[in-house]
Coordinates of C-alpha atoms in Angstrom, one line a residue:
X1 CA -54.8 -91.7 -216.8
X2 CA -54.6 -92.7 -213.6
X3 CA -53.5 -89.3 -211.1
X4 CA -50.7 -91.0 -209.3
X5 CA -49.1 -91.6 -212.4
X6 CA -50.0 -87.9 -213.7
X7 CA -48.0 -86.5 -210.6
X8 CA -44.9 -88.8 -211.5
X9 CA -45.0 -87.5 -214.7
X10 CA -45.4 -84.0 -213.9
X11 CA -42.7 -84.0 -211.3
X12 CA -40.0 -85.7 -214.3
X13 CA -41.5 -82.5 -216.4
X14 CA -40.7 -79.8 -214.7
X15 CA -37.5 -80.7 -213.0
X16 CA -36.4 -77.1 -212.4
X17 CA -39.4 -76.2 -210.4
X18 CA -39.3 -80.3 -208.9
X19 CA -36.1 -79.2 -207.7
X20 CA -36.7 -75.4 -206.5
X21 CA -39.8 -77.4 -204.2
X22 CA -37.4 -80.0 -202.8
X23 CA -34.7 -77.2 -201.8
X24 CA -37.6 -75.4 -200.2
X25 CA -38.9 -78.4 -198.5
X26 CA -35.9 -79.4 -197.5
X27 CA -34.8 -76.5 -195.5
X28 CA -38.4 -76.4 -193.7
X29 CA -38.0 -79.8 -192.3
X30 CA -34.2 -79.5 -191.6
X31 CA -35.1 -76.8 -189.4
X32 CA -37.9 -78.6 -187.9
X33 CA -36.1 -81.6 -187.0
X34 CA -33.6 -79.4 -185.6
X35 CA -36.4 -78.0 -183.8
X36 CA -37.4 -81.7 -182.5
X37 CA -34.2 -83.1 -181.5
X38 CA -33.2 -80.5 -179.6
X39 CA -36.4 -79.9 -177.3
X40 CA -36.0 -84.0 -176.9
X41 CA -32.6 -83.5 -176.1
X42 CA -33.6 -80.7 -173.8
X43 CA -36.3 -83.4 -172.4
X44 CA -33.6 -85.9 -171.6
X45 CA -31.3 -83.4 -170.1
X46 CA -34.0 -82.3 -167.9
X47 CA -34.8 -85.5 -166.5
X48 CA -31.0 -86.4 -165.9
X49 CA -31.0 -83.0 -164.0
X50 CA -33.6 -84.1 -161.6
X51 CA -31.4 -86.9 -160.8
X52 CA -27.9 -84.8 -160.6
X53 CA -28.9 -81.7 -159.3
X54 CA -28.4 -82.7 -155.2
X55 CA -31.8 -81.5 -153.6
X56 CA -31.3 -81.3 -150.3
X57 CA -33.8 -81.4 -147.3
X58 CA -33.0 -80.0 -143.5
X59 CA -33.9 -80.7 -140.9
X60 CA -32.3 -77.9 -137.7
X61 CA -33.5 -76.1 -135.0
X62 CA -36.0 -73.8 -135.3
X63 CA -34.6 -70.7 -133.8
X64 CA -37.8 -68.5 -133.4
X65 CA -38.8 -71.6 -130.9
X66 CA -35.3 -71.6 -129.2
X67 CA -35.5 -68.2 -128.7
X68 CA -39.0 -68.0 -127.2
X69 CA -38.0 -70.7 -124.5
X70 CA -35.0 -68.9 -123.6
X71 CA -37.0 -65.6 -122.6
X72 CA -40.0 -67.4 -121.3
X73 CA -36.9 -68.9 -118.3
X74 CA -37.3 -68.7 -115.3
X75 CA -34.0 -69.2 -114.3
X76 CA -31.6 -66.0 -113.5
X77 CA -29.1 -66.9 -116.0
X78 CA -30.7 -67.7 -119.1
X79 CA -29.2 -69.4 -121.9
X80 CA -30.1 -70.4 -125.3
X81 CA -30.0 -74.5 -125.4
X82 CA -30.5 -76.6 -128.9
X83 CA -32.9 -79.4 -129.0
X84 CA -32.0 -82.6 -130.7
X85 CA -33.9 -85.2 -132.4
X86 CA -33.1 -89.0 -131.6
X87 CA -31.0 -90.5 -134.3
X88 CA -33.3 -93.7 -134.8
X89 CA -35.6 -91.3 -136.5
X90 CA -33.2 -89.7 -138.5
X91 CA -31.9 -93.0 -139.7
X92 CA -35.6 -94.3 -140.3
X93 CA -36.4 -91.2 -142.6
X94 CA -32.8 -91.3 -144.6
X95 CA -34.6 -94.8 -145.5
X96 CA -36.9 -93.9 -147.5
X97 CA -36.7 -94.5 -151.3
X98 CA -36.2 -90.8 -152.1
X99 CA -32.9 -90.2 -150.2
X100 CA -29.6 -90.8 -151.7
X101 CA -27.8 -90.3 -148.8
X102 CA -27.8 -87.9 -145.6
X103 CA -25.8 -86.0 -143.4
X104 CA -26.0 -85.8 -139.9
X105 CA -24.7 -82.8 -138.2
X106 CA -22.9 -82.1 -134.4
X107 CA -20.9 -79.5 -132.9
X108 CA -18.9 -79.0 -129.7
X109 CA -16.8 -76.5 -128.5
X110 CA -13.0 -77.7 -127.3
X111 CA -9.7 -76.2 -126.6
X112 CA -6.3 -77.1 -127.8
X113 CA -4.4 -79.3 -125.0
X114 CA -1.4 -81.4 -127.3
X115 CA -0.9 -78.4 -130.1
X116 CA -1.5 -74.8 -130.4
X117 CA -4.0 -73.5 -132.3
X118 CA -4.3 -71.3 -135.4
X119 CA -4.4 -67.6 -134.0
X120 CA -5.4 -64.3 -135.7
X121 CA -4.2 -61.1 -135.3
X122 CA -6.7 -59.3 -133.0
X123 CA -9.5 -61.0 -131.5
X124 CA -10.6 -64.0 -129.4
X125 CA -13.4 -66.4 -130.4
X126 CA -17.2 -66.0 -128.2
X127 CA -19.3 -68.1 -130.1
X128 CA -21.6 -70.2 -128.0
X129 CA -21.2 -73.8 -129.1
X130 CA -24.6 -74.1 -128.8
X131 CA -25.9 -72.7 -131.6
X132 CA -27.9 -74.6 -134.6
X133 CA -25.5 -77.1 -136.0
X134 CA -24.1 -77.8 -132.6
X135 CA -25.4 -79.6 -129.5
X136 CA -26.0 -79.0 -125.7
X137 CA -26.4 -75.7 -124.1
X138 CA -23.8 -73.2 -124.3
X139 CA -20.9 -72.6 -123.0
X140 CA -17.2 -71.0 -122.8
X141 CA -16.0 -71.4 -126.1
X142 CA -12.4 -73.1 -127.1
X143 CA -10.3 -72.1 -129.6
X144 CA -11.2 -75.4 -131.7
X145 CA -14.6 -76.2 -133.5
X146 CA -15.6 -80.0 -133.5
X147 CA -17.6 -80.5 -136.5
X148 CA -19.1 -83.5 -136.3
X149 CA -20.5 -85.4 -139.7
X150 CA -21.8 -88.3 -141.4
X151 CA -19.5 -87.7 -144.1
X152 CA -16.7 -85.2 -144.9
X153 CA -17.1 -85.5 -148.6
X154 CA -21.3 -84.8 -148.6
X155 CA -20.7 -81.9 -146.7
X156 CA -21.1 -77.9 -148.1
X157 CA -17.6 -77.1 -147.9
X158 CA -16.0 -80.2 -149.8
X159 CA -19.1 -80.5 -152.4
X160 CA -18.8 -76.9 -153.1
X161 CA -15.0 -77.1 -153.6
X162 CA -14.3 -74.6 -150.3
X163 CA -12.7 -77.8 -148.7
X164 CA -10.6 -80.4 -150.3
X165 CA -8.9 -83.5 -149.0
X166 CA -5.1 -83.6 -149.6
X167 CA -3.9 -86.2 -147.3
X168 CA -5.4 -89.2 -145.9
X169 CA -9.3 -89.9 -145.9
X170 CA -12.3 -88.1 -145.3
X171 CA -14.7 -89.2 -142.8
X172 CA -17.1 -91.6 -143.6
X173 CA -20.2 -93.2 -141.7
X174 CA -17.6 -96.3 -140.5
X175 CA -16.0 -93.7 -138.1
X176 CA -18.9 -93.6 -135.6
X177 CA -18.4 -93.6 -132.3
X178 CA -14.5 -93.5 -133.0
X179 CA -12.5 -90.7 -132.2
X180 CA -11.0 -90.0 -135.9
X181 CA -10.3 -86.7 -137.5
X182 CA -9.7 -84.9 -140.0
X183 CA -7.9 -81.6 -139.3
X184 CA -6.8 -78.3 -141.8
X185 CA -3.7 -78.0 -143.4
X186 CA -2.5 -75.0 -142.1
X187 CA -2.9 -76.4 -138.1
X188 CA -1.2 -79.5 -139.1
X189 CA 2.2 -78.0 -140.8
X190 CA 2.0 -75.2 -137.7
X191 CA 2.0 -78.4 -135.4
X192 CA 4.1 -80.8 -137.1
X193 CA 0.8 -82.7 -137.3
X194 CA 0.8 -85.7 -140.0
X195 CA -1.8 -88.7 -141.2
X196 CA -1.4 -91.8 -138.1
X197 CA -0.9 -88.9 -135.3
X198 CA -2.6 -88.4 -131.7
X199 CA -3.6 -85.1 -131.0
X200 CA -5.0 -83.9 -127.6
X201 CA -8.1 -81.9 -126.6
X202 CA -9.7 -80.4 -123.8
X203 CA -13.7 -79.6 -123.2
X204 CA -14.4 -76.3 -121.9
X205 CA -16.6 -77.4 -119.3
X206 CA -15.8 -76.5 -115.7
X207 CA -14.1 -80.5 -115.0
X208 CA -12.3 -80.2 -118.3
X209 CA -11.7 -83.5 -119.8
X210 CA -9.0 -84.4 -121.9
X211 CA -9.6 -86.1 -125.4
X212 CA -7.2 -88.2 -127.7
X213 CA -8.0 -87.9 -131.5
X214 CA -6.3 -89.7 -133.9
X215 CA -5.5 -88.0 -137.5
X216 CA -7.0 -90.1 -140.4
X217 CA -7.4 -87.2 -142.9
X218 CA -5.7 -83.6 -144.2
X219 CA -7.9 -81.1 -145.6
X220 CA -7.1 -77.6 -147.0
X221 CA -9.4 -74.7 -146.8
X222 CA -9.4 -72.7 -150.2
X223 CA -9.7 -69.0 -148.3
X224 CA -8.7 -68.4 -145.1
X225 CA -11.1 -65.1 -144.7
X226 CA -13.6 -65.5 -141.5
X227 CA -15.7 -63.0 -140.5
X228 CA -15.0 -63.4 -136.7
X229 CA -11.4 -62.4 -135.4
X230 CA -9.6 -65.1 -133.5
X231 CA -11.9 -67.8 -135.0
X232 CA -9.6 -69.0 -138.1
X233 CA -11.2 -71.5 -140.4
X234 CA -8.2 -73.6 -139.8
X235 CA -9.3 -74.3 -136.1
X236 CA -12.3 -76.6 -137.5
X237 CA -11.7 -80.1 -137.4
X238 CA -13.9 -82.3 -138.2
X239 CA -14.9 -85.8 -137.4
X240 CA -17.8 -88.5 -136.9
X241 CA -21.2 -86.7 -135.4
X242 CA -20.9 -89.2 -132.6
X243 CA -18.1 -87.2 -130.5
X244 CA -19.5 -83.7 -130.2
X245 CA -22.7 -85.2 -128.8
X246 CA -21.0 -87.5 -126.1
X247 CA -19.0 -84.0 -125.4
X248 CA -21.9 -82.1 -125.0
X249 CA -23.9 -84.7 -123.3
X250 CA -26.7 -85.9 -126.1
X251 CA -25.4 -89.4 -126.9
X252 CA -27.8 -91.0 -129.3
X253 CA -29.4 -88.0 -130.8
X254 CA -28.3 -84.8 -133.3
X255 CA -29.2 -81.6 -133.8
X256 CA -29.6 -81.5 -137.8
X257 CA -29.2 -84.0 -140.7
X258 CA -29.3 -83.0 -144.6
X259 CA -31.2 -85.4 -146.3
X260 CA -29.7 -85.6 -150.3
X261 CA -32.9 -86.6 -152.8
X262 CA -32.1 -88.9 -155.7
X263 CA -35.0 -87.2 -157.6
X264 CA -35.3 -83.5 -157.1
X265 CA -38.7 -83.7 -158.5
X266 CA -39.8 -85.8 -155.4
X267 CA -38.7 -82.6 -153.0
X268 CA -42.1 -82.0 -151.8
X269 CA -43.6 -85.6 -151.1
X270 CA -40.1 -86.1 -149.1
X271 CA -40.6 -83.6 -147.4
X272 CA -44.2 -83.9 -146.0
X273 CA -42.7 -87.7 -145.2
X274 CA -39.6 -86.0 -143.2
X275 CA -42.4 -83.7 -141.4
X276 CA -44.1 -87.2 -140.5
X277 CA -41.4 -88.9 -139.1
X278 CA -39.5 -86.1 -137.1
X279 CA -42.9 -83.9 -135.8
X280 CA -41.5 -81.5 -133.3
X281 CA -42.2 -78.0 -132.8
X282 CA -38.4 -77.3 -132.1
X283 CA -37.1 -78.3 -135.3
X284 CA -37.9 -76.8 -139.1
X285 CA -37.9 -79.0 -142.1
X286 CA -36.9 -77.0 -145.3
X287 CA -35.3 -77.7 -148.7
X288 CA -33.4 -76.1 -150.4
X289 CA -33.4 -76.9 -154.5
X290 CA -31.7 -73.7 -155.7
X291 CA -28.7 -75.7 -157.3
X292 CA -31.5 -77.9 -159.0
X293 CA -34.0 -74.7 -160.2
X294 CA -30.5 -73.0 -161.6
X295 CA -29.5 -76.3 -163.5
X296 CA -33.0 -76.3 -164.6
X297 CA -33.7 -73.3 -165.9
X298 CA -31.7 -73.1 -169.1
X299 CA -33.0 -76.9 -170.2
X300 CA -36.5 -75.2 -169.7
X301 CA -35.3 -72.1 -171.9
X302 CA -33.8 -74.2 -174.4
X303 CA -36.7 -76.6 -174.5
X304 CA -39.4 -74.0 -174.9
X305 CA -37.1 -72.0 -177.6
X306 CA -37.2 -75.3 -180.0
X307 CA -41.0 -75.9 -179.3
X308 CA -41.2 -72.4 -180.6
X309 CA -39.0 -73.4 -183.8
X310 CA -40.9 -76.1 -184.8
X311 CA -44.6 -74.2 -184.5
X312 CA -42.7 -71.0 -186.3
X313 CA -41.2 -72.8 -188.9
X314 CA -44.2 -75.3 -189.5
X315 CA -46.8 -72.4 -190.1
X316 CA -44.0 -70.7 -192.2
X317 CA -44.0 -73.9 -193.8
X318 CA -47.3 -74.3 -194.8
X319 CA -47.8 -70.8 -195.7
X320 CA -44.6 -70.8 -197.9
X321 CA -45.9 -74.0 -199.6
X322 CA -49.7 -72.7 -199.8
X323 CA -48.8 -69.6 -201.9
X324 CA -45.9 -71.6 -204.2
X325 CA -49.0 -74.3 -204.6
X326 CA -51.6 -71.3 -205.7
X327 CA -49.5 -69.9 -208.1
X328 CA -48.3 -73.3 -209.2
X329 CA -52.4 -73.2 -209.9
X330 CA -52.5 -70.4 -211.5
X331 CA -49.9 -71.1 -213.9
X332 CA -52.0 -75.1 -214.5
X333 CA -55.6 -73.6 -215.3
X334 CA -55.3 -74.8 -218.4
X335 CA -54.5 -78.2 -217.8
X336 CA -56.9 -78.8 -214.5
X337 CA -59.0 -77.0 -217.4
X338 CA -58.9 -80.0 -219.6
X339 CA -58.5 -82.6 -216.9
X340 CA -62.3 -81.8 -215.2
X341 CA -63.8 -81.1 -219.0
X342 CA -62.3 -84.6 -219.9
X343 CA -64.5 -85.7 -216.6
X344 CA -61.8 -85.9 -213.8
X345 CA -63.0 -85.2 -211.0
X346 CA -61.8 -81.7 -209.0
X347 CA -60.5 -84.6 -206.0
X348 CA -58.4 -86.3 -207.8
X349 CA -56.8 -83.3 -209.1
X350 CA -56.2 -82.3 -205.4
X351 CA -55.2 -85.5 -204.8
X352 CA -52.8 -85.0 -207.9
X353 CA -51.3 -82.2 -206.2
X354 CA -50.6 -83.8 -202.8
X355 CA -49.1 -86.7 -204.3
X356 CA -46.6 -84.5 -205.8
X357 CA -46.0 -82.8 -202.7
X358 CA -45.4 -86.2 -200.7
X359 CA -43.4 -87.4 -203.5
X360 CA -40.9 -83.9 -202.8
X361 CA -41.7 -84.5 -199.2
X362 CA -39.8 -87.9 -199.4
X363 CA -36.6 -86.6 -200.9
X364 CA -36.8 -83.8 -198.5
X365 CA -36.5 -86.3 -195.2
X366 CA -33.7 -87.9 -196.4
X367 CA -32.1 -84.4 -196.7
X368 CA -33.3 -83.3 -193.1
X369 CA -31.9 -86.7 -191.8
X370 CA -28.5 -85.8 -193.0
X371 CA -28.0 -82.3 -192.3
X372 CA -30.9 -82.5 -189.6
X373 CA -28.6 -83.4 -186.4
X374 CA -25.7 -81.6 -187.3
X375 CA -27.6 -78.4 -187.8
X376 CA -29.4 -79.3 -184.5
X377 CA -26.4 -79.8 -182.1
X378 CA -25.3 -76.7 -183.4
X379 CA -28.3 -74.4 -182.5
X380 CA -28.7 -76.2 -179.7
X381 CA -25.4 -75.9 -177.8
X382 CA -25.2 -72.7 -178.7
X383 CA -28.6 -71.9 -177.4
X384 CA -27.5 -74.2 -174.5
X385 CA -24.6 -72.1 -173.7
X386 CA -26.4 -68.7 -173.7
X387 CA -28.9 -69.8 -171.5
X388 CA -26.1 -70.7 -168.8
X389 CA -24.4 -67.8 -168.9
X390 CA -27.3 -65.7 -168.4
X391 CA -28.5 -67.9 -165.6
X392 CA -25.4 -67.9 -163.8
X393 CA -25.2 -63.9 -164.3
X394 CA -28.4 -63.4 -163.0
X395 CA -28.1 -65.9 -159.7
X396 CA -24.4 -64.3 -159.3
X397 CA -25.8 -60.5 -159.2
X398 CA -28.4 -61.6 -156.7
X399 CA -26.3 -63.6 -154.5
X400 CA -23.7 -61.0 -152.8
X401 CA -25.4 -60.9 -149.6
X402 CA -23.9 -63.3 -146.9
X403 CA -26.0 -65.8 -145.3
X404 CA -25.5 -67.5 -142.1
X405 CA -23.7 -66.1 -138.9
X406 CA -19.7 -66.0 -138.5
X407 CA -18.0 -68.6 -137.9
X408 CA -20.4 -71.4 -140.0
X409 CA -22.4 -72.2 -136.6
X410 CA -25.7 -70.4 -137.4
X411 CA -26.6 -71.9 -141.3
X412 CA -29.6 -71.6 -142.5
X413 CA -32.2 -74.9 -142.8
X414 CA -31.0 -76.9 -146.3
X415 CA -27.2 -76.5 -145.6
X416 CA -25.6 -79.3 -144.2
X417 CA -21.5 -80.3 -142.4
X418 CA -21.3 -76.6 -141.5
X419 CA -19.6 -74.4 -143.9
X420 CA -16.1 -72.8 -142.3
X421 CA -17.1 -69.3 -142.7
X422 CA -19.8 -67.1 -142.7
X423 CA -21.3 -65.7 -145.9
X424 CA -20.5 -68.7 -148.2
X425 CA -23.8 -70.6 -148.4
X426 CA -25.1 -68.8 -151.9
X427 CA -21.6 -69.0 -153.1
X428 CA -21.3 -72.4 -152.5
X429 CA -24.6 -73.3 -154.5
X430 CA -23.7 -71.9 -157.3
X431 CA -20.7 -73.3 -157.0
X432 CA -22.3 -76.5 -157.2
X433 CA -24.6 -76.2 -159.9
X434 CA -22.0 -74.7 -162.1
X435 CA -19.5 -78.2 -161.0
X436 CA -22.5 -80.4 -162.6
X437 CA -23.9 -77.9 -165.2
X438 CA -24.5 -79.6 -168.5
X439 CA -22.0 -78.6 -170.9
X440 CA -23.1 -79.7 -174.2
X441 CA -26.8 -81.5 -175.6
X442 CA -26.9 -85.0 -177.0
X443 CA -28.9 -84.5 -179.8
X444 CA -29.7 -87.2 -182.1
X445 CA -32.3 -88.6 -184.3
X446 CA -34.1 -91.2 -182.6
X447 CA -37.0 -92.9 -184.2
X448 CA -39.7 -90.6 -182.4
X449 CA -38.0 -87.9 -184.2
X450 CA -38.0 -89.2 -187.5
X451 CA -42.0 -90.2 -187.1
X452 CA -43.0 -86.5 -185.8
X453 CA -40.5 -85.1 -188.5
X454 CA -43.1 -87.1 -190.9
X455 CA -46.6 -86.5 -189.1
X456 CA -45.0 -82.7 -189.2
X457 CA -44.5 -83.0 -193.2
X458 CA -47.8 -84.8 -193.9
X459 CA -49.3 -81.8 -192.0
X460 CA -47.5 -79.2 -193.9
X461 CA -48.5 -80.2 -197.3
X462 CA -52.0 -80.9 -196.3
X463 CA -52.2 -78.1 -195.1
X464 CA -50.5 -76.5 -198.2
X465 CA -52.5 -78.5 -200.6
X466 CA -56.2 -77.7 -198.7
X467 CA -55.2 -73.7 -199.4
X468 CA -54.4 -74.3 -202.7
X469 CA -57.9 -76.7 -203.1
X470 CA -60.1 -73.5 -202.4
X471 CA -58.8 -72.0 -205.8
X472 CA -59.0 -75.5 -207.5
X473 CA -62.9 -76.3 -206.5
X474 CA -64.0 -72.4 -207.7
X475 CA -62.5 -73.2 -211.2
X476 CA -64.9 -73.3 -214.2
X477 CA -63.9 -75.5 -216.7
X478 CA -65.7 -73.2 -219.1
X479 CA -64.6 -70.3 -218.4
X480 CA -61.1 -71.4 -218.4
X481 CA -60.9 -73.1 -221.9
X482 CA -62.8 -69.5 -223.3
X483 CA -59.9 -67.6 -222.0
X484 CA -61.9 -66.0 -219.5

């Protein structure tokens, strides 16, 4: 009789233990497709992170250079000036394929002339305006902060939620060499300031000049804490990075530009690109991908945790299926007994076996493809979830120490538009990263998963039945049909 046949038979038979391997079988793959989908699902989230997380390069003075120049003077009043880069090479590098956008950044130093300014308590400002962020060399400092941009909306303070627009428009890269603005909240209602108005300004050089700006935009400022009394956050208005350098006298050049990746896996090749096309000693190129590495970090966690479900429960698998398959043996030494006396051969009888075993391994599928996903999205978001929330513990006990000096003037290379207080930078990346965190998996079975959930069964019972073949080949039909 042919053997094929034999393990149809056999199967029909003994439909209680038929049954008892398909339940067993069943819950082995349902666990290892689980397994699967989720560490492809982790695969696929980790690729779209690469793409959503916001890299960002910087470019900004290197202060270590700015410094040295400044003591190595010789002029009796030294003072502590900020290079700039041209702005054709800015605009050449935010070309390349790599960069979704950037963000050039100015500052200059004014005074109120039309409207008053927001005051606090104690305290007058003495920031040079000069530092990294802004341009020219220093001088007296006003009571307003020009922070000039490419873009309101890609800068730290509105991405990070510390900003928000409530009136108006932001600034956009169509307000070059224009005079708009966007001022605070706060300074508008103290003024009577609305969207469409003229405000005045005055430059703190010693021929102060006066400055019309017209109000296109209304932003609030979610905290108004500042580390420097006298210098409310409210005082910063921002507008296109063209004005602060014709106020400070650097028309056609910056003195820092964020450059936003499209693919935060191509941080390093951008950045050696960057390096190529602005090479000077006074400025530092630096990225900063720590939104990106937090986003990343649970899909890695949740990917490696299924890999580890699908090796775990595979060898469980196969052992589990190995010793049911040996006793199964044991209990069959008769009939194996009779089959090799009769002349079958000891193959054929393994081969018995393993058709059995695919046979089960059939009916098993079809049960992993049906509870396989559901089981699967639900180990997996949950997974998902406690990998987030230990992430976002871990970056929030390690960033309590503020970075950057007061005011927003001094911020460190990979931070971009200037942020409107000190001490904000590590709050506002994790701010980020937790804005775009992925919430939930998409798992589903795709047809890759339903072909390794089948190479992963075939394996399994092979693997099963080669365990059980060791017992099978040492049988002595003799001995067996004696008793012995």
């Amino acid at each position: 009789m042919n053997y094929l046949k034999r393990s149809r038979l056999y199967l029909v038979h003994k439909k209680g233990q038929s049954l008892l391997m398909l339940l067993i079988m069943s819950a082995i793959l349902v666990f290892v497709l689980s397994g699967i989908i989720i560490q492809n699902a982790a695969i696929t989230a980790t690729n779209n992170v690469t793409k959503s997380a916001g890299t960002t390069i910087s470019v900004a003075a290197n202060r270590d250079k700015m410094f040295s120049q400044m003591r190595s003077s010789t002029a009796k009043t030294k003072t502590l000036t900020t290079p700039t880069v041209a702005n054709t090479k800015i605009k050449k590098a935010g070309s390349l394929s790599t960069v979704a956008y950037y963000n050039i950044t100015n500052t200059a130093s004014v005074n109120a002339s039309s409207f008053d300014a927001v005051s606090t308590t104690t305290g007058t400002s003495s920031m040079p305006s000069g530092g990294p962020g802004g341009g020219g060399t220093t001088a007296s400092s006003g009571d307003i902060t020009i922070n000039g941009v490419s873009s309101t909306a890609h800068t730290t303070a509105f991405t990070s939620n510390q900003a928000k627009l409530v009136s108006g428009r932001n600034i956009t890269a169509s307000d070059a060499n224009t005079k708009n603005v966007v001022i605070e909240k706060e300074l508008a209602t103290d003024n009577s300031v609305k969207v469409g108005d003229t405000i005045t300004v005055k430059t703190t050089a010693s021929s102060a000049k006066k400055i019309k700006l017209k109000v296109v935009g209304i932003y609030k400022a979610k905290t108004s804490s500042t580390s420097m009394p006298g210098n409310d956050p409210s005082n910063t208005i921002y507008t296109s990075y063209t004005l602060p350098a014709s106020i400070s006298g650097t028309v056609g050049k910056s003195s820092s530009v964020t450059y936003t990746l499209e693919n935060s896996a191509k941080e390093k090749a951008t950045t050696k690109q960057i390096k190529q096309i602005i090479a000077n000693s006074s400025f530092s190129v630096s990225s900063d991908d720590a939104s990106y590495q937090q986003l990343l970090q649970p899909m890695k966690n949740v990917q490696a945790f299924a890999k580890k479900i699908v090796w775990l429960v595979a060898i469980a698998g196969t052992i589990i299926l190995g010793l049911i398959i040996i006793l199964s043996v044991r209990n069959r030494q008769r009939e194996i007994g009779v089959l090799v006396s009769l002349g079958e051969s000891k193959l054929h009888i393994i081969g018995q076996l393993f058709a059995e075993l695919f046979t089960i391994l059939i009916g098993a599928m079809v049960v992993a493809l049906l509870l396989g996903s559901f089981v699967g999205n639900k180990v997996g978001n949950q997974l998902l979830a406690q990998q987030q929330t230990t992430s976002v513990s871990n970056t929030g006990s390690t960033s309590g120490a503020p970075t950057g000096t007061p005011g927003g003037g001094n911020m460190p290379a990979g931070k971009t538009g200037g942020t409107l207080r000190g001490g904000m930078t590590n709050q506002a990346t994790t701010s980020a990263a937790n804005k775009k965190a992925l919430k939930t998996l998409n798992t589903s079975i795709t047809p890759s998963s339903v072909i390794k959930l089948g190479g992963m069964g075939l394996v399994i019972i092979a693997l099963a039945v080669c365990l059980a073949a060791v017992s099978i080949l040492r049988l002595r039909p003799k001995d067996i049909l004696i008793g012995e």
